[in-house]
Short mmCIF file of N, CA and C in Angstrom, two decimals:
data_model
loop_
_atom_site.label_atom_id
_atom_site.label_comp_id
_atom_site.label_asym_id
_atom_site.label_seq_id
_atom_site.Cartn_x
_atom_site.Cartn_y
_atom_site.Cartn_z
N UNK A 1 0.86 -1.11 -0.01
CA UNK A 1 -0.11 -0.06 0.00
C UNK A 1 0.82 1.27 -0.06
N UNK A 2 0.51 2.25 -0.70
CA UNK A 2 1.29 3.50 -0.84
C UNK A 2 0.96 4.24 0.51
N UNK A 3 2.01 4.69 1.12
CA UNK A 3 2.00 5.52 2.36
C UNK A 3 2.15 7.01 1.98
N UNK A 4 3.11 7.22 1.17
CA UNK A 4 3.35 8.54 0.68
C UNK A 4 3.04 8.61 -0.76
N UNK A 5 1.98 9.35 -1.12
CA UNK A 5 1.65 9.49 -2.50
C UNK A 5 2.50 10.49 -3.22
N UNK A 6 2.99 11.47 -2.47
CA UNK A 6 3.81 12.59 -3.07
C UNK A 6 5.10 11.95 -3.61
N UNK A 7 5.69 10.97 -2.99
CA UNK A 7 6.95 10.40 -3.42
C UNK A 7 6.85 8.95 -3.70
N UNK A 8 5.67 8.45 -3.81
CA UNK A 8 5.42 7.12 -4.20
C UNK A 8 6.15 6.07 -3.42
N UNK A 9 6.01 6.16 -2.06
CA UNK A 9 6.71 5.27 -1.10
C UNK A 9 5.68 4.36 -0.51
N UNK A 10 5.95 3.04 -0.55
CA UNK A 10 5.01 2.07 -0.02
C UNK A 10 5.45 1.64 1.41
N UNK A 11 4.51 1.04 2.04
CA UNK A 11 4.75 0.47 3.41
C UNK A 11 5.84 -0.56 3.38
N UNK A 12 5.87 -1.41 2.27
CA UNK A 12 6.87 -2.39 2.12
C UNK A 12 8.25 -1.79 2.09
N UNK A 13 8.40 -0.66 1.34
CA UNK A 13 9.70 -0.02 1.24
C UNK A 13 10.10 0.52 2.66
N UNK A 14 9.25 1.10 3.40
CA UNK A 14 9.57 1.62 4.74
C UNK A 14 10.02 0.50 5.61
N UNK A 15 9.29 -0.65 5.56
CA UNK A 15 9.66 -1.87 6.39
C UNK A 15 11.03 -2.34 5.96
N UNK A 16 11.31 -2.35 4.72
CA UNK A 16 12.61 -2.82 4.17
C UNK A 16 13.75 -1.88 4.69
N UNK A 17 13.48 -0.47 4.69
CA UNK A 17 14.51 0.33 5.10
C UNK A 17 14.79 0.12 6.62
N UNK A 18 13.84 -0.16 7.49
CA UNK A 18 14.01 -0.38 8.82
C UNK A 18 14.63 -1.74 9.11
N UNK A 19 14.04 -2.72 8.53
CA UNK A 19 14.48 -4.14 8.74
C UNK A 19 15.81 -4.51 8.15
N UNK A 20 15.98 -4.13 6.96
CA UNK A 20 17.22 -4.67 6.21
C UNK A 20 18.33 -3.62 6.10
N UNK A 21 17.94 -2.31 6.10
CA UNK A 21 18.93 -1.29 5.97
C UNK A 21 19.29 -0.57 7.24
N UNK A 22 18.56 -0.82 8.26
CA UNK A 22 18.88 -0.33 9.60
C UNK A 22 18.41 1.06 9.99
N UNK A 23 17.33 1.65 9.42
CA UNK A 23 16.87 2.90 9.76
C UNK A 23 16.36 2.77 11.15
N UNK A 24 16.70 3.82 11.96
CA UNK A 24 16.41 3.71 13.43
C UNK A 24 15.25 4.66 13.85
N UNK A 25 14.55 5.38 12.96
CA UNK A 25 13.56 6.23 13.36
C UNK A 25 12.98 6.93 12.01
N UNK A 26 11.83 7.77 12.30
CA UNK A 26 11.19 8.40 11.27
C UNK A 26 12.06 9.33 10.53
N UNK A 27 12.94 10.03 11.28
CA UNK A 27 13.76 11.01 10.59
C UNK A 27 14.73 10.44 9.57
N UNK A 28 15.29 9.24 9.85
CA UNK A 28 16.20 8.59 8.91
C UNK A 28 15.25 8.06 7.73
N UNK A 29 14.01 7.67 7.90
CA UNK A 29 13.22 7.29 6.79
C UNK A 29 12.95 8.47 6.00
N UNK A 30 12.64 9.67 6.53
CA UNK A 30 12.44 10.86 5.81
C UNK A 30 13.64 11.21 5.02
N UNK A 31 14.83 11.11 5.58
CA UNK A 31 16.10 11.41 4.82
C UNK A 31 16.34 10.51 3.65
N UNK A 32 16.05 9.25 3.91
CA UNK A 32 16.27 8.32 2.86
C UNK A 32 15.21 8.25 1.76
N UNK A 33 13.95 8.35 2.18
CA UNK A 33 12.84 8.13 1.19
C UNK A 33 12.04 9.41 0.86
N UNK A 34 12.32 10.47 1.60
CA UNK A 34 11.65 11.75 1.53
C UNK A 34 10.14 11.65 1.90
N UNK A 35 9.81 10.56 2.71
CA UNK A 35 8.47 10.55 3.27
C UNK A 35 8.16 11.67 4.16
N UNK A 36 6.95 12.24 3.90
CA UNK A 36 6.46 13.32 4.78
C UNK A 36 7.13 14.67 4.62
N UNK A 37 7.89 14.83 3.49
CA UNK A 37 8.62 16.07 3.29
C UNK A 37 7.90 17.03 2.27
N UNK A 38 6.76 16.60 1.76
CA UNK A 38 6.02 17.53 0.88
C UNK A 38 4.74 17.94 1.58
N UNK A 39 3.67 17.10 1.51
CA UNK A 39 2.45 17.59 2.13
C UNK A 39 2.31 17.23 3.56
N UNK A 40 3.02 16.13 3.98
CA UNK A 40 3.02 15.74 5.43
C UNK A 40 1.88 14.81 5.87
N UNK A 41 0.91 14.60 5.02
CA UNK A 41 -0.24 13.79 5.42
C UNK A 41 0.15 12.32 5.73
N UNK A 42 1.26 11.83 5.32
CA UNK A 42 1.61 10.48 5.55
C UNK A 42 2.47 10.23 6.73
N UNK A 43 2.86 11.33 7.46
CA UNK A 43 3.71 11.21 8.62
C UNK A 43 3.14 10.27 9.66
N UNK A 44 1.88 10.37 10.12
CA UNK A 44 1.36 9.48 11.14
C UNK A 44 1.37 7.96 10.75
N UNK A 45 1.06 7.63 9.50
CA UNK A 45 1.12 6.29 9.03
C UNK A 45 2.56 5.75 8.95
N UNK A 46 3.47 6.59 8.45
CA UNK A 46 4.82 6.24 8.35
C UNK A 46 5.44 6.04 9.79
N UNK A 47 5.14 6.86 10.75
CA UNK A 47 5.63 6.79 12.08
C UNK A 47 5.22 5.50 12.64
N UNK A 48 3.98 5.12 12.46
CA UNK A 48 3.34 3.93 12.99
C UNK A 48 4.05 2.73 12.46
N UNK A 49 4.35 2.63 11.14
CA UNK A 49 5.11 1.58 10.46
C UNK A 49 6.47 1.46 11.02
N UNK A 50 7.15 2.56 11.12
CA UNK A 50 8.56 2.59 11.64
C UNK A 50 8.68 2.06 13.01
N UNK A 51 7.75 2.54 13.90
CA UNK A 51 7.74 2.13 15.32
C UNK A 51 7.56 0.59 15.36
N UNK A 52 6.58 0.05 14.63
CA UNK A 52 6.23 -1.30 14.65
C UNK A 52 7.41 -2.14 14.22
N UNK A 53 8.07 -1.69 13.09
CA UNK A 53 9.23 -2.46 12.54
C UNK A 53 10.51 -2.39 13.54
N UNK A 54 10.60 -1.26 14.18
CA UNK A 54 11.69 -1.16 15.20
C UNK A 54 11.44 -2.13 16.30
N UNK A 55 10.24 -2.27 16.68
CA UNK A 55 9.88 -3.25 17.75
C UNK A 55 10.16 -4.67 17.27
N UNK A 56 9.83 -4.97 16.08
CA UNK A 56 10.10 -6.34 15.59
C UNK A 56 11.68 -6.56 15.43
N UNK A 57 12.32 -5.54 15.01
CA UNK A 57 13.78 -5.70 14.87
C UNK A 57 14.51 -5.92 16.18
N UNK A 58 14.06 -5.19 17.21
CA UNK A 58 14.60 -5.37 18.51
C UNK A 58 14.25 -6.75 19.08
N UNK A 59 13.21 -7.35 18.70
CA UNK A 59 12.80 -8.62 19.21
C UNK A 59 13.60 -9.78 18.52
N UNK A 60 14.11 -9.50 17.31
CA UNK A 60 14.72 -10.47 16.45
C UNK A 60 16.28 -10.33 16.75
N UNK A 61 17.02 -11.45 16.64
CA UNK A 61 18.49 -11.38 16.84
C UNK A 61 19.08 -10.52 15.58
N UNK A 62 20.15 -9.82 15.96
CA UNK A 62 20.73 -8.92 14.93
C UNK A 62 21.93 -9.74 14.21
N UNK A 63 21.79 -9.80 12.87
CA UNK A 63 22.82 -10.53 12.13
C UNK A 63 24.09 -9.64 11.97
N UNK A 64 23.84 -8.48 11.38
CA UNK A 64 24.98 -7.57 11.18
C UNK A 64 24.35 -6.16 11.05
N UNK A 65 25.20 -5.10 11.08
CA UNK A 65 24.60 -3.77 11.04
C UNK A 65 24.47 -3.35 9.50
N UNK A 66 23.27 -3.19 9.10
CA UNK A 66 23.03 -2.68 7.66
C UNK A 66 23.47 -1.19 7.49
N UNK A 67 23.67 -0.83 6.22
CA UNK A 67 23.98 0.55 5.93
C UNK A 67 22.81 1.27 5.24
N UNK A 68 22.56 2.47 5.60
CA UNK A 68 21.52 3.26 4.96
C UNK A 68 21.99 3.90 3.62
N UNK A 69 21.05 3.95 2.69
CA UNK A 69 21.33 4.60 1.41
C UNK A 69 20.44 5.84 1.23
N UNK A 70 21.01 7.03 1.24
CA UNK A 70 20.22 8.29 1.12
C UNK A 70 19.82 8.47 -0.37
N UNK A 71 18.66 9.13 -0.49
CA UNK A 71 18.19 9.47 -1.85
C UNK A 71 18.96 10.63 -2.30
N UNK A 72 19.40 10.59 -3.55
CA UNK A 72 20.22 11.66 -4.12
C UNK A 72 19.22 12.89 -4.31
N UNK A 73 19.76 14.06 -4.11
CA UNK A 73 18.93 15.26 -4.35
C UNK A 73 18.85 15.53 -5.86
N UNK A 74 17.72 16.13 -6.17
CA UNK A 74 17.44 16.36 -7.58
C UNK A 74 18.09 17.75 -8.08
#
């Protein structure tokens, strides 16, 4: 499902950023995917997804520390 229509970001991509690439909060998700940086209507939904995934990540054993990839500026 699309969470951020302005930047075409899905819930799956946010989950991937937290689980596989190690984002540790909404601010990092915003920096990497630009979620909530235009109209802002998606911030509550994105925050909920990020917090849920951080909870899951903390409950699971850590394999290694993933690296974040920032979106290049236009």
